[in-house]
Amino acid sequence: MKILVINCGRSFLKFQLIDSETEAVIAKGLCERIGIEGSKLIYTPTGGEKQEIEEPMEDHKKAVSLVIDALTDKETGVLTSLSEINAVGHRLVHGGEKFASSTLINEEVIAAITECNDLAPLHNPANLIGIRACKELMPDVPQAGVFDTAFHQTMPEEAYLYGIPYEYYEKYRIRRYGFHGTSHSYVSARAAEVLGKKYEDLKIIVCHLGNGASVSAVKNGKCVDTSMGLTPLEGLIMGTRSGDIDPAIIEFLAHKEGRSIDEIMAVLNKKSGVLGLSENVSSDFRDLEDGYNNGDANAIRALKTYCYRVAKYVGSYVAAMNGVDVICFTAGIGENAPLVRNFVCEHLGYLGVELDQEANHKRGEDIAITTPESRTTVMVIPTNEELAIARETVRLAV
Ligand code: ADP
């Protein structure tokens, strides 16, 4: 079975074609700058050469048709015809309270996703454009939607409610939803599998540390808490997002700097996080690690503050689950930055965490990075959201 996995943003479309039997990636790529001048398709067939095709893409339909052309190209394509694609799986950002699991997409589902647009005004409309483009070009191919929020729908009320008047939850559904659910679900289940233990018997904390970052608490196979909220701005300090702050700072800064709420929100989303904390050294941890190794005070400050926040969330989720068996690191930083894992784990002595430094410096493996004596197991589990989406798509559509 061949599954096309699509992640559609406002001006980009990422895709992977996955063989569901072998779970191998057959080809992958990215359409950049859709609707903007200078758009291009980057296409990489597995085992073949990467190609960059510059071509105007006025909209996502054009982008999907170029992806299909690339996949079925006589010379460099990996399919003989479009009919070889058995199903399409879409990464969808916000399913609100309507979707606690993935779903097959039909007109009713499209209407329900549209109703969640208020909650994710940048992402959901882009996701819907991707769905419509695929429906037009592949009308007979089943399509599934996998939501970033779905895994977190098992959170209890005490974890998802904010301490604000309840009527705002009733009127506007203001609550914590959480994101990166596909990754938290995949990584926690994979950790149990690698350890040879039953998922339903474990208390697992997943630290998904990428450009966006979130922590989740997974108890007996169900998410009971996560650090992102109504939007991805809450929780950890991220590349450019502030994470948790005193909400009164928004009004305070607006007055002091003479700026609008929208402008302050842009600062919190785009100019904060480790970028802002490091006085603009970088939002990229490779640069921050270099800075740290060269004794740059700005990089050290950003790294230490970042890691302290991660450790605090881990601590709060130990409390939420009344214990923890496994702590997992994943995503760009979680998988690739031993320094970050070291700093976080320095705060976890009370859990009996003893890192194995040799294992902590390995890369690209599902691996425990603690010694056999360590009371709590810490692991690195590379995330694979596309594979998780492909698996869900097969489950629903085939
Ligand atoms: P997203 O999917 O949210 O865009 P990723 O999970 O790909 O993000 O993570 C991207 C981040 O991972 C980069 O900004 C960078 O900080 C970090 N990263 C990637 N490779 C390395 C590395 N080798 N060492 C340290 N950090 C890395």
XYZ file of C-alpha atoms and ligand atoms in Angstrom:
425
model
C 0.000 0.000 0.000
C 1.315 3.462 -0.894
C 0.310 6.337 1.343
C 0.925 9.992 0.524
C 1.387 11.978 3.739
C 0.821 15.707 3.437
C 1.582 18.566 5.817
C 0.189 21.759 4.397
C 0.998 25.221 5.742
C 0.059 28.644 4.478
C 2.895 28.887 1.958
C 4.405 25.393 2.011
C 3.487 21.768 1.466
C 5.672 18.938 2.797
C 5.067 15.395 1.623
C 6.288 11.832 2.019
C 5.238 8.786 0.034
C 5.391 5.796 2.377
C 5.136 2.078 1.649
C 2.871 0.918 4.465
C 4.069 -2.700 4.362
C 7.788 -1.972 4.765
C 7.190 1.465 6.365
C 9.955 2.782 4.100
C 9.898 6.295 2.635
C 9.691 5.957 -1.165
C 10.088 9.671 -1.896
C 9.740 12.947 -0.043
C 9.842 16.635 -0.665
C 8.692 20.143 -0.071
C 6.922 22.877 -2.034
C 8.141 26.269 -0.849
C 6.759 29.772 -1.292
C 3.335 28.721 -2.587
C 1.496 31.847 -3.721
C 4.691 33.884 -3.430
C 7.254 34.721 -6.093
C 10.159 32.252 -6.379
C 8.253 29.074 -5.523
C 10.007 25.752 -5.944
C 9.559 22.036 -5.438
C 12.323 20.078 -3.762
C 11.900 16.392 -4.555
C 13.980 13.483 -3.294
C 13.237 9.908 -4.416
C 14.816 7.492 -1.920
C 18.140 6.317 -3.330
C 17.966 8.958 -6.069
C 19.219 12.459 -6.451
C 17.564 15.469 -4.881
C 15.996 17.774 -7.473
C 14.997 21.393 -7.175
C 12.300 22.411 -9.641
C 11.582 26.133 -9.819
C 8.064 26.686 -11.061
C 5.348 29.191 -10.226
C 2.779 27.789 -7.767
C -0.102 30.181 -7.546
C -1.946 27.945 -5.093
C -1.841 24.613 -3.266
C -3.688 22.809 -6.057
C -0.829 23.641 -8.376
C 1.628 22.457 -5.701
C -0.166 19.096 -5.324
C -0.256 18.658 -9.113
C 3.503 19.313 -9.307
C 4.084 16.747 -6.549
C 2.029 14.208 -8.523
C 4.000 15.056 -11.702
C 7.284 14.515 -9.846
C 6.136 11.219 -8.319
C 4.961 9.896 -11.723
C 7.788 11.344 -13.854
C 8.986 8.763 -16.410
C 12.648 9.147 -15.480
C 12.876 10.201 -11.866
C 9.401 9.267 -10.605
C 8.650 6.404 -8.235
C 5.120 5.610 -9.463
C 3.935 4.467 -12.868
C 0.584 6.170 -12.373
C -1.370 8.210 -9.874
C -3.662 5.231 -9.239
C -0.845 3.603 -7.246
C -1.524 6.010 -4.375
C -3.948 4.107 -2.135
C -4.721 6.864 0.359
C -3.685 10.334 1.493
C -3.018 11.216 5.146
C -3.137 14.863 6.191
C -1.478 16.391 9.219
C -4.123 18.671 10.718
C -3.306 21.142 13.470
C -6.475 21.795 15.459
C -9.407 19.484 15.970
C -10.727 21.342 19.019
C -12.923 19.130 21.193
C -14.567 17.585 18.150
C -11.796 15.151 17.289
C -10.315 12.846 19.911
C -8.859 10.619 17.198
C -7.972 10.591 13.527
C -10.780 10.476 11.023
C -11.630 9.759 7.417
C -12.309 13.037 5.662
C -15.730 13.776 4.185
C -17.767 16.970 3.780
C -19.101 16.724 7.348
C -15.556 16.479 8.712
C -14.432 19.420 6.574
C -17.277 21.474 8.053
C -16.269 20.438 11.602
C -12.611 21.364 10.964
C -13.749 24.704 9.547
C -15.583 25.342 12.823
C -12.207 25.019 14.611
C -10.637 27.750 12.420
C -11.033 30.324 15.187
C -8.735 28.236 17.387
C -5.963 27.992 14.780
C -6.523 30.853 12.320
C -3.151 30.425 10.614
C -2.969 26.658 10.391
C -6.437 25.173 9.929
C -7.389 27.134 6.779
C -4.082 26.070 5.191
C -4.731 22.434 6.130
C -8.187 22.653 4.551
C -6.756 24.086 1.339
C -4.476 21.031 1.147
C -7.432 18.678 1.625
C -9.472 20.407 -1.092
C -6.548 20.383 -3.527
C -6.072 16.628 -3.040
C -9.812 15.962 -3.339
C -9.924 17.775 -6.653
C -6.905 16.035 -8.124
C -7.529 12.585 -6.603
C -11.315 12.426 -6.112
C -11.451 8.651 -5.681
C -8.563 8.297 -3.242
C -9.608 8.095 0.432
C -8.176 10.804 2.670
C -7.606 10.740 6.400
C -6.938 13.568 8.840
C -4.611 13.162 11.824
C -4.887 15.968 14.370
C -2.060 17.439 16.445
C -4.528 17.949 19.274
C -6.289 14.550 19.276
C -3.913 12.596 21.555
C -4.352 15.205 24.299
C -8.145 14.958 24.377
C -7.873 12.412 27.203
C -6.603 15.113 29.588
C -8.862 15.439 32.631
C -10.746 18.662 33.243
C -8.396 19.668 36.066
C -5.503 19.616 33.573
C -7.181 21.388 30.678
C -9.105 24.173 32.424
C -7.614 27.612 33.007
C -8.307 29.522 36.206
C -10.559 32.039 34.457
C -14.365 32.369 34.544
C -15.867 29.062 33.452
C -18.261 30.880 31.134
C -15.345 31.564 28.767
C -14.830 27.844 28.404
C -18.540 27.375 27.799
C -18.842 30.290 25.377
C -15.557 30.104 23.473
C -14.067 26.712 24.387
C -11.041 28.456 25.900
C -9.061 25.604 27.449
C -5.754 23.843 27.046
C -5.620 21.611 23.937
C -1.935 20.815 23.449
C -0.124 20.141 20.154
C 2.498 17.731 18.736
C 0.064 14.961 19.766
C 1.085 12.640 16.927
C 4.690 12.848 18.091
C 3.905 12.416 21.806
C 1.754 9.389 20.992
C 4.298 7.792 18.633
C 7.295 8.376 20.922
C 5.646 7.178 24.139
C 4.328 3.998 22.477
C 7.695 3.364 20.834
C 9.518 3.764 24.170
C 7.367 1.024 25.703
C 7.981 -1.191 22.652
C 11.771 -0.678 22.795
C 11.804 -1.467 26.522
C 9.648 -4.560 25.945
C 7.081 -3.299 28.470
C 3.324 -2.859 28.266
C 2.379 0.694 27.256
C -0.645 0.482 29.534
C 1.577 -0.167 32.584
C 3.930 2.820 32.233
C 4.160 6.434 33.322
C 6.023 8.242 30.543
C 7.080 11.878 30.111
C 7.863 12.943 26.537
C 9.962 16.074 25.906
C 9.380 17.041 22.250
C 12.060 19.696 21.767
C 12.065 21.120 18.235
C 11.540 24.664 16.950
C 8.237 24.385 18.746
C 8.526 22.422 21.979
C 6.183 20.691 24.403
C 6.205 18.133 27.205
C 3.489 15.583 27.856
C 2.586 13.189 30.648
C 1.362 9.803 29.379
C -0.076 7.528 32.040
C -1.124 3.983 31.147
C -1.118 4.870 27.440
C -3.229 8.030 27.791
C -2.175 11.662 27.813
C -3.006 13.266 31.189
C -1.294 16.621 30.716
C 0.739 18.612 28.223
C 2.509 21.944 28.248
C 1.030 23.742 25.220
C -2.383 25.304 25.722
C -5.088 27.009 23.709
C -2.261 27.888 21.328
C 1.330 26.656 20.936
C 2.597 29.728 22.831
C 2.163 28.224 26.301
C 4.643 26.069 28.168
C 8.315 25.661 27.408
C 10.660 28.383 26.258
C 11.045 27.647 22.531
C 13.162 28.793 19.583
C 11.365 32.121 19.257
C 8.271 31.675 21.500
C 8.263 32.824 25.104
C 6.328 29.910 26.606
C 4.751 30.641 30.032
C 4.878 34.237 31.188
C 2.884 36.317 33.644
C -0.078 37.387 31.451
C 0.129 40.880 32.987
C 3.424 41.385 31.096
C 1.421 41.902 27.900
C -0.357 44.987 29.214
C 2.784 46.228 30.985
C 4.899 46.006 27.826
C 2.176 47.480 25.610
C 2.143 50.570 27.865
C 5.905 50.871 28.268
C 6.735 50.380 24.577
C 3.646 52.095 23.198
C 2.716 49.045 21.154
C -0.525 47.265 20.306
C -1.536 43.840 21.639
C -0.899 42.392 18.154
C 2.634 43.784 18.191
C 3.351 42.388 21.646
C 1.976 38.997 20.552
C 4.367 39.072 17.594
C 7.247 39.703 20.030
C 6.134 36.752 22.185
C 5.808 34.441 19.178
C 8.699 35.489 16.971
C 11.300 37.417 18.949
C 11.294 35.669 22.304
C 12.402 32.194 23.400
C 16.106 31.403 23.201
C 16.440 33.915 20.341
C 15.334 36.783 22.563
C 16.998 35.478 25.716
C 20.349 35.172 23.928
C 20.160 38.770 22.669
C 19.592 37.404 19.156
C 22.537 34.992 19.041
C 20.206 32.419 17.434
C 17.060 30.347 17.751
C 19.070 27.368 16.522
C 20.611 25.156 19.210
C 23.638 24.355 17.054
C 24.617 28.035 17.319
C 23.797 28.133 21.014
C 25.946 25.056 21.671
C 28.816 26.695 19.785
C 28.277 29.826 21.850
C 28.240 27.787 25.048
C 31.510 26.066 24.114
C 33.085 29.480 23.443
C 31.914 30.816 26.807
C 29.396 33.265 25.298
C 27.314 34.566 28.236
C 24.269 35.151 25.997
C 24.212 31.555 24.752
C 24.825 30.179 28.268
C 21.938 32.229 29.689
C 19.542 31.055 26.964
C 20.521 27.389 27.259
C 20.367 27.265 31.060
C 17.001 29.040 31.219
C 15.594 26.775 28.499
C 16.704 23.584 30.234
C 15.519 24.724 33.661
C 12.005 25.213 32.243
C 12.034 21.709 30.712
C 13.134 20.242 34.063
C 10.372 22.131 35.894
C 7.745 20.680 33.557
C 9.169 17.195 34.028
C 8.858 17.718 37.790
C 5.273 18.877 37.529
C 4.356 15.828 35.445
C 5.974 13.514 37.989
C 3.481 15.107 40.385
C 0.611 14.785 37.867
C 1.245 11.034 37.497
C 2.474 10.402 41.045
C 5.733 9.051 39.626
C 7.495 8.374 36.344
C 9.066 5.296 34.764
C 10.481 6.684 31.525
C 11.474 10.155 30.290
C 11.885 10.483 26.489
C 13.653 13.166 24.482
C 12.675 13.686 20.852
C 12.583 16.143 17.875
C 15.461 18.260 16.487
C 16.932 19.358 19.823
C 15.796 16.399 21.936
C 17.393 13.966 19.474
C 20.561 15.883 18.660
C 21.676 17.946 21.642
C 23.424 15.897 24.369
C 24.240 19.142 26.170
C 20.546 19.976 26.575
C 19.783 16.454 27.827
C 22.666 16.785 30.303
C 21.458 20.119 31.663
C 17.870 18.890 32.026
C 18.953 15.664 33.730
C 21.182 17.584 36.173
C 17.897 18.674 37.780
C 16.571 15.111 38.037
C 18.774 13.619 40.759
C 15.683 13.146 42.953
C 14.387 10.656 40.365
C 17.621 8.674 40.615
C 18.568 9.552 37.024
C 22.120 8.456 36.157
C 23.116 9.267 32.574
C 25.374 6.992 30.540
C 27.462 9.606 28.709
C 28.530 7.282 25.912
C 24.910 6.482 25.071
C 23.982 10.165 25.489
C 26.367 11.042 22.650
C 24.939 8.518 20.161
C 22.601 9.696 17.413
C 19.701 8.403 15.343
C 18.827 5.394 17.499
C 15.980 4.457 19.822
C 18.159 4.208 22.883
C 18.203 4.384 26.690
C 20.783 6.970 27.779
C 20.765 6.035 31.463
C 22.850 3.348 33.201
C 21.173 0.051 34.154
C 21.282 1.252 37.801
C 19.366 4.458 37.053
C 16.058 4.450 39.006
C 14.273 6.256 36.125
C 15.006 5.372 32.482
C 15.783 8.293 30.175
C 15.588 7.583 26.441
C 16.133 9.233 23.081
C 13.408 8.169 20.625
C 13.579 9.842 17.191
C 10.077 10.979 16.331
C 8.417 10.042 13.054
C 5.166 11.927 12.646
C 4.830 11.027 8.952
C 5.010 7.303 9.696
C 2.458 7.702 12.494
C 0.135 9.535 10.068
C 0.639 6.828 7.418
C -0.229 4.108 9.967
C -3.383 5.944 11.026
C -4.337 6.452 7.373
C -3.996 2.732 6.647
C -6.052 1.904 9.747
C -8.865 4.212 8.629
C -8.832 4.123 4.867
C -7.856 0.674 3.750
P 10.301 21.655 13.790
O 9.828 20.342 13.219
O 9.507 22.128 14.980
O 10.555 22.719 12.778
P 12.704 20.193 14.471
O 12.183 19.105 15.317
O 13.188 19.861 13.106
O 11.716 21.416 14.430
O 13.903 20.885 15.276
C 14.620 21.945 14.732
C 15.662 22.417 15.719
O 16.490 21.311 16.103
C 16.632 23.429 15.115
O 16.174 24.731 15.276
C 17.861 23.206 15.935
O 17.810 24.100 17.041
C 17.753 21.800 16.474
N 18.800 20.928 15.943
C 18.816 20.273 14.765
N 19.964 19.592 14.610
C 20.709 19.811 15.719
C 21.995 19.394 16.166
N 22.740 18.596 15.439
N 22.403 19.833 17.377
C 21.643 20.652 18.124
N 20.422 21.089 17.759
C 19.957 20.666 16.579
